Coordinates of C-alpha atoms in Angstrom, one line a residue:
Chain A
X1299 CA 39.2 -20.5 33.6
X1300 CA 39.0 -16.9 33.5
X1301 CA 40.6 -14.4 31.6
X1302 CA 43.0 -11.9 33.4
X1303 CA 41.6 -8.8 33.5
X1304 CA 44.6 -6.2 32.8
X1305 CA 45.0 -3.0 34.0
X1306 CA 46.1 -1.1 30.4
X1307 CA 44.2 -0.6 27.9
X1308 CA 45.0 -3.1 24.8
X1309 CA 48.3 -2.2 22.7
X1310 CA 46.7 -0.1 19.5
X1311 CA 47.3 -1.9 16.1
X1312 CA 48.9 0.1 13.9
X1313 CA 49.3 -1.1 9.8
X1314 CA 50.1 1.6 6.8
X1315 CA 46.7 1.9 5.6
X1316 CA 46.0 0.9 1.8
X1317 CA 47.3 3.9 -0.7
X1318 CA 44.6 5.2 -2.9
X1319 CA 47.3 6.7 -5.9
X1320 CA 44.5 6.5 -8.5
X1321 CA 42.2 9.2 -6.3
X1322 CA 44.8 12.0 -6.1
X1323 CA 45.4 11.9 -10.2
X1324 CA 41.1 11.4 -10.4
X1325 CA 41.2 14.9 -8.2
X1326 CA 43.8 16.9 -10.5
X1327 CA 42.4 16.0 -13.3
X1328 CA 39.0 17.3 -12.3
X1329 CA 40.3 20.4 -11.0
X1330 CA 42.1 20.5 -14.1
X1331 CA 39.4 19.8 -15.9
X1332 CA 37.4 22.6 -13.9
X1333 CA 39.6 25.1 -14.1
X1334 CA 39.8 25.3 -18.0
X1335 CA 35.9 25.5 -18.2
X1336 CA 36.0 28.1 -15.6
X1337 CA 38.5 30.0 -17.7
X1338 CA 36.1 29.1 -21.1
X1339 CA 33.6 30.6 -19.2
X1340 CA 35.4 33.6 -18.3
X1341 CA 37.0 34.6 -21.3
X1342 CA 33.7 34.2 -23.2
X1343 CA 32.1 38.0 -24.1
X1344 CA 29.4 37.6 -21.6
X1345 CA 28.5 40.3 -19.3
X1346 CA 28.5 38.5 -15.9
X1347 CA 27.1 41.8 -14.4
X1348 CA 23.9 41.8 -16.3
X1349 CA 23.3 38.5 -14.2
X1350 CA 23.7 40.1 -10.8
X1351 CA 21.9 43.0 -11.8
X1352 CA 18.7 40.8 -12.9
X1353 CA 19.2 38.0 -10.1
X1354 CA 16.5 39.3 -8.1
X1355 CA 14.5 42.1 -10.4
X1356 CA 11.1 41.8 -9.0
X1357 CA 9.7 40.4 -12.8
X1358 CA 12.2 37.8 -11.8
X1359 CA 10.6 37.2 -8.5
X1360 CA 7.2 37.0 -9.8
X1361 CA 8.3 34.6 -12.1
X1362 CA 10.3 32.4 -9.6
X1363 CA 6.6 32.8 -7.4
X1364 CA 5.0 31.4 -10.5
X1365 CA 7.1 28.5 -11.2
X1366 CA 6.8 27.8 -7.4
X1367 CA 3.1 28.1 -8.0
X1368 CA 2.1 26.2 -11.4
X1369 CA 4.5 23.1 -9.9
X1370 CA 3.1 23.0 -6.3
X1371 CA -0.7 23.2 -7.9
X1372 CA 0.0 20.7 -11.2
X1373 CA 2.0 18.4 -8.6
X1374 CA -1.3 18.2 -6.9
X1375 CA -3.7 17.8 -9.7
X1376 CA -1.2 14.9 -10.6
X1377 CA -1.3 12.9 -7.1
X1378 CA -5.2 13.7 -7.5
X1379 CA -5.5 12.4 -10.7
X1380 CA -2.9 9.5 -10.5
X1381 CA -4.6 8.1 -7.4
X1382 CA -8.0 8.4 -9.3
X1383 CA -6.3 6.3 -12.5
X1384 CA -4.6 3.9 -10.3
X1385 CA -7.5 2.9 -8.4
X1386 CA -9.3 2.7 -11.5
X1387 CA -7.0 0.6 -12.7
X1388 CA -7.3 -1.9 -10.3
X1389 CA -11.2 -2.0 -10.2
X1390 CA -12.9 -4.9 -11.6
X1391 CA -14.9 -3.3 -14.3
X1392 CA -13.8 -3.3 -17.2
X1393 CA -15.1 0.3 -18.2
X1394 CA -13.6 2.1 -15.4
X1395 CA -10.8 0.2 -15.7
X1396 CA -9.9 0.5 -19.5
X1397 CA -10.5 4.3 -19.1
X1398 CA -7.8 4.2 -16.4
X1399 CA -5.5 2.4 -19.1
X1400 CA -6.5 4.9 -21.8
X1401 CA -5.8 8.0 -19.7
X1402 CA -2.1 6.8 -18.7
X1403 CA -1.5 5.4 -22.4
X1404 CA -2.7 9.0 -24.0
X1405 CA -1.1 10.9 -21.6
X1406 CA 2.2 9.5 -20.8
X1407 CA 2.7 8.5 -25.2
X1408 CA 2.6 11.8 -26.5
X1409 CA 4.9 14.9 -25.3
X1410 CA 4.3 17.3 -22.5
X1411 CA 5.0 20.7 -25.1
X1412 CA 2.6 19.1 -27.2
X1413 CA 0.0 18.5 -24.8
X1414 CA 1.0 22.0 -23.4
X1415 CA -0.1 23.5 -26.6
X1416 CA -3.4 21.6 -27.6
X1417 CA -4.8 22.8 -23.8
X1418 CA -3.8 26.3 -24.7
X1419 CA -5.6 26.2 -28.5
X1420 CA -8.3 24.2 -26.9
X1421 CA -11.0 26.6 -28.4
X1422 CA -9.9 25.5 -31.6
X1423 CA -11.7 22.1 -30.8
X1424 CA -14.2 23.2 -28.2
X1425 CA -15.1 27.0 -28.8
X1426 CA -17.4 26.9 -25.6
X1427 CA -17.5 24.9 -22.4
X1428 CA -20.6 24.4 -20.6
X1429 CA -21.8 21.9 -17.6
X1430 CA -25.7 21.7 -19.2
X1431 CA -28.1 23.9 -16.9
X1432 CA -24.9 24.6 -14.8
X1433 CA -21.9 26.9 -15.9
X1434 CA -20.7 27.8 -18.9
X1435 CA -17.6 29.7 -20.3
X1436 CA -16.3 30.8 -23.5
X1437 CA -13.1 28.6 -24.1
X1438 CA -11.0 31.1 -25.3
X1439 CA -11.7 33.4 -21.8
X1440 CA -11.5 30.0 -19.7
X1441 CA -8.3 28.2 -21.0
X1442 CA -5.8 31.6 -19.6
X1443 CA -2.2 30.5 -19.9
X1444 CA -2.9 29.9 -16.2
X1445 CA -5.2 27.4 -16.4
X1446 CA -3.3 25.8 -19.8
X1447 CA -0.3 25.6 -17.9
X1448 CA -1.9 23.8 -14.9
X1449 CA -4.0 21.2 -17.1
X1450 CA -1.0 20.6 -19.2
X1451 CA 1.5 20.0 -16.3
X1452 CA -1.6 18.4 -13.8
X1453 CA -3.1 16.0 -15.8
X1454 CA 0.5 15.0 -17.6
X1455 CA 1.6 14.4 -14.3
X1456 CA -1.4 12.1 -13.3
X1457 CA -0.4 10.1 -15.7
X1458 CA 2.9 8.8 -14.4
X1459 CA 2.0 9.2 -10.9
X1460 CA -0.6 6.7 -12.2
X1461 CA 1.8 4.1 -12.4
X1462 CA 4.2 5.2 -8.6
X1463 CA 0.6 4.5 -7.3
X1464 CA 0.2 1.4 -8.6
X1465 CA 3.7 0.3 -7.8
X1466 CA 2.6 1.4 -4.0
X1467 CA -1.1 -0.6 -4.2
X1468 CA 0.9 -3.4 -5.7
X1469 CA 3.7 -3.3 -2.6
X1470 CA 0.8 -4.0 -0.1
X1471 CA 0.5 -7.3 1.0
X1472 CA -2.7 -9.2 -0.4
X1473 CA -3.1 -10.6 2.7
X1474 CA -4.0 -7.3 4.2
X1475 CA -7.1 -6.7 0.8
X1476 CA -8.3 -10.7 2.3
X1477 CA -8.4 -9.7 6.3
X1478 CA -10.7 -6.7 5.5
X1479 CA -12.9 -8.3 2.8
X1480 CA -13.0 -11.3 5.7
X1481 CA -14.3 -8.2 8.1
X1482 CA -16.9 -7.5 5.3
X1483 CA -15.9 -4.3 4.1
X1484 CA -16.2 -3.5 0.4
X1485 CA -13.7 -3.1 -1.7
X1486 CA -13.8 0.8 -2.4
X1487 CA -13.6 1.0 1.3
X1488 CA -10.4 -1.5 1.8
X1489 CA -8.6 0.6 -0.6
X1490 CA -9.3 3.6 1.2
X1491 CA -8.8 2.5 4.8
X1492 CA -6.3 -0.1 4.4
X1493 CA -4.3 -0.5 1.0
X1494 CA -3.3 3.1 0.2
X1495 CA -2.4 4.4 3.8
X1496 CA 0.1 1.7 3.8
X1497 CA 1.0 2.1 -0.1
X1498 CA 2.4 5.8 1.0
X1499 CA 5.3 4.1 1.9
X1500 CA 6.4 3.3 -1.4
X1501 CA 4.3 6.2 -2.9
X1502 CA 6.0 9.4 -1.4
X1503 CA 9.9 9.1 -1.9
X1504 CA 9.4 8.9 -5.8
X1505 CA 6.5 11.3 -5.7
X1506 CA 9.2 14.2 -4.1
X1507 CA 11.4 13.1 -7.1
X1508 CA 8.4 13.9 -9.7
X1509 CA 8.0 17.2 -7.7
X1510 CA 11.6 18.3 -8.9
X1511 CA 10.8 17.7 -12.2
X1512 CA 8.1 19.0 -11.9
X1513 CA 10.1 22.4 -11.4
X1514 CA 11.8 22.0 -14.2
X1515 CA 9.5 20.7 -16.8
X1516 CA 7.0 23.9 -15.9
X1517 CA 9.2 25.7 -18.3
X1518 CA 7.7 24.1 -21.0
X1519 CA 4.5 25.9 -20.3
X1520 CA 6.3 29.3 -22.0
X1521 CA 4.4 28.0 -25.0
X1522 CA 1.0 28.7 -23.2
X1523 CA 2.3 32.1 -22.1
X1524 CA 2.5 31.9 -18.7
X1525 CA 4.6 33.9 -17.4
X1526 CA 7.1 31.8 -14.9
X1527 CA 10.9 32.3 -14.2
X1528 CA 12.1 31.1 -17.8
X1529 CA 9.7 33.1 -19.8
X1530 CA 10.4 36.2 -18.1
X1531 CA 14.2 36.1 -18.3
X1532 CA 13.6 35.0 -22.3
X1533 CA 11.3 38.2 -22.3
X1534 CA 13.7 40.5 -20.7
X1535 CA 16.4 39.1 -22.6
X1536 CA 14.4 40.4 -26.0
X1537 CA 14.9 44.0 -24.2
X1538 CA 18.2 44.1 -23.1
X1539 CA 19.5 41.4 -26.1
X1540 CA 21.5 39.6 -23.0
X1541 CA 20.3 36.3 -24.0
X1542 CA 23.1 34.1 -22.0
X1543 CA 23.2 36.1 -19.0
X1544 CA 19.4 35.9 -19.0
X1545 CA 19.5 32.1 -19.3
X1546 CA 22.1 32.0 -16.2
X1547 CA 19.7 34.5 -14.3
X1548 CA 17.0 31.6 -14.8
X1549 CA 19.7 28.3 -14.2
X1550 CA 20.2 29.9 -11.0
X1551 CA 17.1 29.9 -9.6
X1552 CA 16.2 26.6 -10.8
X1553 CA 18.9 25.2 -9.2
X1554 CA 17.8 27.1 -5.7
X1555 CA 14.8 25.5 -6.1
X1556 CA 15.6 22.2 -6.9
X1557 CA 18.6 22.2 -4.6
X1558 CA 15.8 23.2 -1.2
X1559 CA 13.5 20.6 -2.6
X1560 CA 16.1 18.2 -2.7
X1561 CA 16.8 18.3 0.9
X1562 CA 13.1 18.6 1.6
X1563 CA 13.2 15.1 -0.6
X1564 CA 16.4 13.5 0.9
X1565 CA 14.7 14.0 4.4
X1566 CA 11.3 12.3 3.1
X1567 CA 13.0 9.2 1.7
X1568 CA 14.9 8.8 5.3
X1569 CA 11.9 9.1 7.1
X1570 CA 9.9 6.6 4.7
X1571 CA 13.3 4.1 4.8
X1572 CA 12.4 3.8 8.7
X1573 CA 11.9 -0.1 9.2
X1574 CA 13.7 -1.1 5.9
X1575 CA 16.8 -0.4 6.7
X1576 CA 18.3 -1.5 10.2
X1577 CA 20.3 1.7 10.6
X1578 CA 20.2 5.2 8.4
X1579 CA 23.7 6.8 6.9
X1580 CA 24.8 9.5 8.2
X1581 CA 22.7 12.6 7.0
X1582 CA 25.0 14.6 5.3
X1583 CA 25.0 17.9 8.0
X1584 CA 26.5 15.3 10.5
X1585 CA 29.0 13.9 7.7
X1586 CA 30.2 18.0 7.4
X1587 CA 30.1 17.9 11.0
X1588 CA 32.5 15.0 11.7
X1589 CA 34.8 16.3 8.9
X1590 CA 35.9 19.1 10.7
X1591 CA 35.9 17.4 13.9
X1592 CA 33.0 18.6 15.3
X1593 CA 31.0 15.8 17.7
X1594 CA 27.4 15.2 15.9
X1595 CA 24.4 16.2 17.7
X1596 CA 22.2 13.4 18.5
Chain B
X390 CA -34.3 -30.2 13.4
X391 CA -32.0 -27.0 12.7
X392 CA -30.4 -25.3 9.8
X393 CA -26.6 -26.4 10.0
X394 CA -24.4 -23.1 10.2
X395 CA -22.3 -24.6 7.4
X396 CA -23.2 -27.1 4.5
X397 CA -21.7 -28.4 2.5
X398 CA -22.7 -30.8 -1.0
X399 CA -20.3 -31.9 -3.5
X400 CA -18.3 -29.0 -3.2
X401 CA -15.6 -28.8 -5.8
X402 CA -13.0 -26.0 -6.8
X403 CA -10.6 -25.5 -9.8
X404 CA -7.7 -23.6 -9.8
X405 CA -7.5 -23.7 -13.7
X406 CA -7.3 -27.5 -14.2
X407 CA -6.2 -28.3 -11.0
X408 CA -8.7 -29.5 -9.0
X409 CA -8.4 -29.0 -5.1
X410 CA -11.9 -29.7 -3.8
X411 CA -13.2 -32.8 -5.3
X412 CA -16.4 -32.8 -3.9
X413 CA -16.8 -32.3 -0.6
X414 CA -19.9 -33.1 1.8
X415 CA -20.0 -32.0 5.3
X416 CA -22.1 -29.6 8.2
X417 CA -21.5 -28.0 11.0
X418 CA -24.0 -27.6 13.5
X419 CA -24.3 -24.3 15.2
X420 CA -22.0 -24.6 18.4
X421 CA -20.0 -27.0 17.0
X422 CA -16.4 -27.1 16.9
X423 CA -15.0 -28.8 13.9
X424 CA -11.6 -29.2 12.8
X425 CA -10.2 -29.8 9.9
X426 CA -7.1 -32.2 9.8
X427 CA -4.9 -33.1 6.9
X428 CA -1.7 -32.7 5.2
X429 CA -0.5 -29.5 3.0
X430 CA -2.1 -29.6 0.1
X431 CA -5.5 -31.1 0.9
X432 CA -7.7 -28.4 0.4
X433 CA -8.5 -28.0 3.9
X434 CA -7.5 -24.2 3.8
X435 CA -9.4 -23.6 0.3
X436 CA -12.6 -25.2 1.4
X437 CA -12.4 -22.8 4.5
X438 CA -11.8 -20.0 2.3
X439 CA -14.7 -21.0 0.3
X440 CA -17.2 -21.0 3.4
X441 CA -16.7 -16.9 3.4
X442 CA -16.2 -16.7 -0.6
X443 CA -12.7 -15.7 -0.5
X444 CA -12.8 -18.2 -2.8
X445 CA -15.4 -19.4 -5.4
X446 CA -16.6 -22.8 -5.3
X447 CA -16.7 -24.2 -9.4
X448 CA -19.2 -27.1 -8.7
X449 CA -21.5 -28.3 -6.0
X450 CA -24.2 -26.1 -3.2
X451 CA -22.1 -24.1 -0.3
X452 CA -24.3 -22.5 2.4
X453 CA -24.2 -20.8 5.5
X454 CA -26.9 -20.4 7.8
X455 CA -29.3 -21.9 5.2
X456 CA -27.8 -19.3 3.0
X457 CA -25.9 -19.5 -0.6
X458 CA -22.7 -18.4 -0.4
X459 CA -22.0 -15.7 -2.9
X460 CA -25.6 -16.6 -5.1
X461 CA -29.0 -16.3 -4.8
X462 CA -31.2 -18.8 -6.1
X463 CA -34.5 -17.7 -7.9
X464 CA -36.5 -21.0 -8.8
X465 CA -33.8 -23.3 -10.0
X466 CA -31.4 -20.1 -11.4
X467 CA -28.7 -19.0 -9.5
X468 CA -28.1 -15.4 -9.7
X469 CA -24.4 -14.1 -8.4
X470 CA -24.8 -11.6 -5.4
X471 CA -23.3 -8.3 -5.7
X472 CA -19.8 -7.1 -4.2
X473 CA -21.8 -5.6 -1.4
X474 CA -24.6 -8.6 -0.5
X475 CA -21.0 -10.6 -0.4
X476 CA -19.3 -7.8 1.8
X477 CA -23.0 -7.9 4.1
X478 CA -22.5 -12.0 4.2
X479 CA -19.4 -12.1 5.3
X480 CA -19.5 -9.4 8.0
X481 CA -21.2 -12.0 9.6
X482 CA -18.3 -14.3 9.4
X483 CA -15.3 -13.9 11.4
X484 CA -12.0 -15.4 10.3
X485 CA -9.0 -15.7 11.7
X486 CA -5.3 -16.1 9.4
X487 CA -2.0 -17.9 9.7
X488 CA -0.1 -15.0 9.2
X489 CA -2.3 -12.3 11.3
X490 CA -3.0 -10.1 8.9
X491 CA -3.5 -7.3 10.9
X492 CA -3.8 -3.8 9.4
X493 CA 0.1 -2.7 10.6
X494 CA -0.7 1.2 10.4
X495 CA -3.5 1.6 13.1
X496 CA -3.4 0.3 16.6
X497 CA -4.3 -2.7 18.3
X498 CA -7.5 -1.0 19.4
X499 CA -8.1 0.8 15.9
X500 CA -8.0 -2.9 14.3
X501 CA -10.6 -4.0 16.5
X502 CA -13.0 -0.6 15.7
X503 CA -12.4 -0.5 12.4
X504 CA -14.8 -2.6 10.9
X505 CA -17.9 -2.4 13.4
X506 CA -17.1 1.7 12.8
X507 CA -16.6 1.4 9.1
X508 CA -19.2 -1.3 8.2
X509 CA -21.6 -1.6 10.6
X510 CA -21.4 2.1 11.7
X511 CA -21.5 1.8 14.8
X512 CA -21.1 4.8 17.2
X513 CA -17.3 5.3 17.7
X514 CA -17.7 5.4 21.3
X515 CA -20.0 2.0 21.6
X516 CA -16.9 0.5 19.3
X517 CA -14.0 1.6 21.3
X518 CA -16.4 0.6 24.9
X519 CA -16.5 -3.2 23.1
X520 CA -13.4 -3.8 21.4
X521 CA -11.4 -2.8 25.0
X522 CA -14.2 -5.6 26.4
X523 CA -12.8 -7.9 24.2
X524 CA -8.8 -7.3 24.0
X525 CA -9.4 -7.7 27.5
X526 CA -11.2 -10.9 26.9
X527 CA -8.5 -11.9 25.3
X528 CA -5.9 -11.1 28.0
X529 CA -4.8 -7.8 26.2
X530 CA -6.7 -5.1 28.3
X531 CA -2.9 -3.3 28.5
X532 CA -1.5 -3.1 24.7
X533 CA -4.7 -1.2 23.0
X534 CA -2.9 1.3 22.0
X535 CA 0.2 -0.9 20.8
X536 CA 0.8 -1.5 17.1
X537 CA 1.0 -4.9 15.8
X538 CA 4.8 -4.3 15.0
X539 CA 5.1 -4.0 18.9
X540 CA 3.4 -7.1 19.8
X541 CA 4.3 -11.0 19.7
X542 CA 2.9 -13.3 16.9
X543 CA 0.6 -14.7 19.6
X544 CA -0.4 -11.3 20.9
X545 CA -1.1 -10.2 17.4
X546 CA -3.2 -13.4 16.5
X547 CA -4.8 -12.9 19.8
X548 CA -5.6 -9.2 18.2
X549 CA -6.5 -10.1 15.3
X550 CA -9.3 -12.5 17.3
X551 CA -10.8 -9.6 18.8
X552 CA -11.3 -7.5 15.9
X553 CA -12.6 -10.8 13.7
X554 CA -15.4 -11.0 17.0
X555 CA -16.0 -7.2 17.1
X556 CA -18.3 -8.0 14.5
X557 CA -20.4 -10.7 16.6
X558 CA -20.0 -13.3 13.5
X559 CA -22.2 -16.5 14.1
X560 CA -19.3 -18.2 12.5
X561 CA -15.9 -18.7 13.1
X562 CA -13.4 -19.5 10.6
X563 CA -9.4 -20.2 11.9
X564 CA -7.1 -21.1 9.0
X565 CA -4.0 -22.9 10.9
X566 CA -4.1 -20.1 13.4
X567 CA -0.6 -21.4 15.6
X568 CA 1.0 -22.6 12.8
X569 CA 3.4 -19.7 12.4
X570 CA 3.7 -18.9 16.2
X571 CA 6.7 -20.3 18.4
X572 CA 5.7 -23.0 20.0
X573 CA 5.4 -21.4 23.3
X574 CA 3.3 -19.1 22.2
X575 CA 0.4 -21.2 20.9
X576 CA -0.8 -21.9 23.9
X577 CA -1.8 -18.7 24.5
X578 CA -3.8 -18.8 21.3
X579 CA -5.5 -21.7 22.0
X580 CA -6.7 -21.0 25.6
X581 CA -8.3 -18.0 23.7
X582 CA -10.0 -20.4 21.4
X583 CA -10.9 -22.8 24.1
X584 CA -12.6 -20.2 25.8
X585 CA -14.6 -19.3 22.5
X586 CA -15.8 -22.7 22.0
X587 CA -16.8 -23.3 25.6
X588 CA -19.1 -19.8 25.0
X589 CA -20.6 -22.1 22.2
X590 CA -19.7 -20.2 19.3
X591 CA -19.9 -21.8 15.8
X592 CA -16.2 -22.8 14.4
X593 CA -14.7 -24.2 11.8
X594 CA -10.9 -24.7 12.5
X595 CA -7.9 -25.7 9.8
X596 CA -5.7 -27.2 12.2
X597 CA -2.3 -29.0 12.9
X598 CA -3.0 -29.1 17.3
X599 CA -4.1 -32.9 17.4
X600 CA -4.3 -32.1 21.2
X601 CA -6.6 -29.1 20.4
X602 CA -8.5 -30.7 17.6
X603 CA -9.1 -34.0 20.5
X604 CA -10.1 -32.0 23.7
X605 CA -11.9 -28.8 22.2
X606 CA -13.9 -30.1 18.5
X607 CA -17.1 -31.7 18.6
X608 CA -16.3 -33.6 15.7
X609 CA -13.1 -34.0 13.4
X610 CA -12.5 -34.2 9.9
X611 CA -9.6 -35.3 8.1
X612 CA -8.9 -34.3 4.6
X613 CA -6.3 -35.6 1.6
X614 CA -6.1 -35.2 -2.1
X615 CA -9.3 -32.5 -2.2
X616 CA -11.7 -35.7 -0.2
X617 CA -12.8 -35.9 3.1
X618 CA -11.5 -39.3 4.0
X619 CA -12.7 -39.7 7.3
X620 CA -15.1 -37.8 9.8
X621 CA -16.2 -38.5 13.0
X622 CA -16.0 -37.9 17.0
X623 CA -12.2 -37.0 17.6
X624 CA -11.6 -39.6 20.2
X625 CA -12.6 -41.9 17.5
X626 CA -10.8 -40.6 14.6
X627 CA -7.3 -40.0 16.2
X628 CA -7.4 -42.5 18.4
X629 CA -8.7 -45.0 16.2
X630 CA -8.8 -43.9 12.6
X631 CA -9.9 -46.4 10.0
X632 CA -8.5 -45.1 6.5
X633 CA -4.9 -46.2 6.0
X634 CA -4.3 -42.6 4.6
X635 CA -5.4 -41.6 8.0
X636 CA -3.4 -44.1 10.2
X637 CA -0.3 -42.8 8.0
X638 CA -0.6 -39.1 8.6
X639 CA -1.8 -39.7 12.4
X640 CA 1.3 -41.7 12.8
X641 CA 3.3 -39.3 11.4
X642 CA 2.2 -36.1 13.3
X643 CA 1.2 -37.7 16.6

């Protein structure tokens, strides 16, 4: 028996669809909520203005290109670094590997100002440093707040990347370390051919997630004097005695920031979910575009 | 007479104080074809693991070739080899896994180059010329540059058979190579195998194909409880095996 097929197309079901009361008072009472803020904020004695005016001052350029800077180069000192301490973690010597232990216990127990500080007085322990026969350098015209700022943040960093790298090696299927020891390759060159392409996976999503940190914690290396986006505002704001409208002139551009690497980061972790996930949500551009009715690109 | 390719004497092996070998004795001939029959749990897998040191053996003399495996023995010392005498060993040992084990993120093709590039370093070109020779050999000439991902579990086991022979071992090692395959896909697998053996390469086979284990090994050995209970010419051990514990598991299986 077949079915008849019908000419018109099936009756659409129609049912009141479940009210959501609670939503609508959740919504005024956030606006409400909002508004009076809003209103705190705009009766305060803050001059608004001097925020505008300073917004993009070219010593508050430089110091957004500085922040920019000291993350992109200490986020890169800490993948270095983190991969190093990983791997040594996993090695079978016992040296190598309790150095990798020591290096994430020292550095991820004791707190980033701190550390920022002790690279910046470093002559205090070390007054010269010198590579026997090789280079030396007085500490004091070594360590600038540059290079104090980029050890403090870098090798901080390493030491909790440390551990998203070892979370990836430890994702990898041990089958895969037993197929290429089977093929006779060492175990230096397993890791480097076989277990930490396929670790990236799970290395990258949280690694763009340190990054914005990253952005924000580089404001801790004002105590070695480097001059990035907070420090500037705090030193402008000892001229003009604006101190809250200099802190919003700096909120803002940390949010840019964080706001474009967050899409840069949202667009990372779809790409790495490819395979895990039998279908990706809607990115949130197509969401927009199918609110106002507009048919998504594909 | 001439150096068996595997031998073994009282072989035993602890997994803390479990012991899974209790002292095996065997050898394989070169050219030989032997499988290893038994039920999970037997040790036939761990003793195969042993033969390429995947695994260390606790008691007893393992060697390959007239070799130790993993030690070198200096008068009547035994001195462990390093990482990278055990890495040079068991380059010369292919082996082949349940579960693949390919390397997912390069190609068919860069599976079988990676290790005669990487550890024997051999010229890229040579590599890539030989491993499409053998993905063709094993009926796979048109999915070199196909990622495992892309191919079937007997496809990827018949990958994964290349790249273990890219590196010309003189030993095979298969540990229950069809046993995660759909059943019409072993066949595949096996022709591959057949066709190895009939070459007159060296193997060593973990098996659950009673019709393979019959028609293709020279001899067969069955394995229970960390013993070899019974070895002999296949006919004559699955046709007529003598051990109970044998005549229990035959009839079950067969």
């Amino acid at each position: 028996m077949t079915q008849e097929v019908t000419g018109t197309a099936p009756e659409k079901l129609v049912a009141v669809p479940v009210r959501h009361y609670g939503r609508w008072v959740g919504a005024l009472v956030v606006v409400g909520l909002f508004g009076w803020l809003v209103s705190a904020f705009g009766n305060a004695d803050i001059h608004y203005h001097v925020t505008r005016d300073y917004l993009f001052e070219h010593v508050i350029l430089v110091g957004v290109w500085h922040t920019i800077e000291i993350s992109v180069l200490s986020q890169l000192l800490g993948i270095g670094l983190g991969v190093l301490a990983a791997v040594m973690r996993q090695s079978g010597n016992p040296v190598i590997g309790s150095i990798g232990w020591f290096y994430v216990w020292l550095f991820r127990g004791t707190p980033l100002l701190l550390q920022i500080i002790l690279w910046f007085n470093l002559a205090a322990i070390f007054p010269t440093l010198s590579i026997p026969g090789v280079w030396h350098a007085d500490t004091n015209v070594f360590i600038t707040p540059f290079m104090a700022a980029l050890l403090g943040l870098g090798i901080n960093e390493g030491a909790y990347m440390a551990e998203i790298v070892r979370a990836g090696i430890g994702s990898v299927d041990n089958g895969q370390t037993e197929a290429s020891h089977a093929l006779g390759m060492t175990q230096g060159l397993t890791m480097r051919r076989i277990v930490l392409p396929q670790a990236m996976r799970v290395i990258i999503p949280p690694t763009g997630n340190e990054f914005i940190n990253m952005l924000k914690s580089s404001a801790l290396v004002n105590a070695a004097q480097y001059t990035e986006v907070f420090r500037v505002s705090q030193t402008e704001a000892g001229k003009n005695l604006e101190l809250i409208p200099m802190l919003f002139v700096a909120a803002i551009w940390y949010l840019v920031l964080t706001s474009v690497f967050s899409v840069g980061q949202y667009y990372l972790e779809r790409r790495f979910a490819r395979g895990a996930q039998r279908e990706l949500p809607a990115t949130p551009v197509r969401r927009l575009l199918a609110l106002i009715g507009k048919p998504p690109r594909t | 007479m001439t150096t068996p390719m595997v031998k073994a004497e009282r072989v035993h092996k602890y997994f803390g104080k479990l012991e899974v070998l209790k002292g095996i004795d065997l050898e394989v001939q070169p050219g030989e074809v032997c499988c290893l029959l038994g039920p999970s749990g037997s040790g036939k897998s761990t003793f195969l693991r042993c033969i390429n040191h995947l695994e260390k053996i606790t008691a007893g003399r393992l060697s390959v070739d007239g070799e130790l495996v993993g030690y070198r023995q200096q008068g009547d010392k035994l001195y462990e080899l390093r990482e990278k005498e055990t890495a040079a060993k068991r380059a010369e040992i292919g082996m082949v896994f349940q579960r693949f084990n390919l390397f997912p993120h390069m190609t068919a093709l860069g599976n079988v180059i990676e290790a005669p590039t990487k550890v024997r370093r051999t010229s890229k070109a040579q590599a890539v010329q030989d491993a499409k020779a053998l993905l063709e050999r094993v009926g796979l000439a048109d999915k070199v540059d196909s990622y495992p991902a892309q191919l079937s579990g007997g496809q990827q086991q018949r990958v994964a058979i290349a790249r273990a022979l890219a590196m010309k071992p003189k030993l095979m090692l298969f540990d229950e190579p069809t046993s995660a395959l759909d059943p019409e896909l072993v066949g595949e697998v096996l022709d591959v195998m057949r066709g190895l053996a009939k070459d007159g390469m060296t193997m060593v086979v973990v098996t659950h194909e009673m019709a393979f284990a019959r028609d293709v090994g020279d001899t067969v050995v069955f394995m229970d409880g960390g013993v070899v209970v019974e070895k002999g010419d296949p006919n004559q051990v699955i046709d007529n095996p003598q051990h109970p514990r044998t005549k229990a598991f035959l009839g079950k299986v067969l």
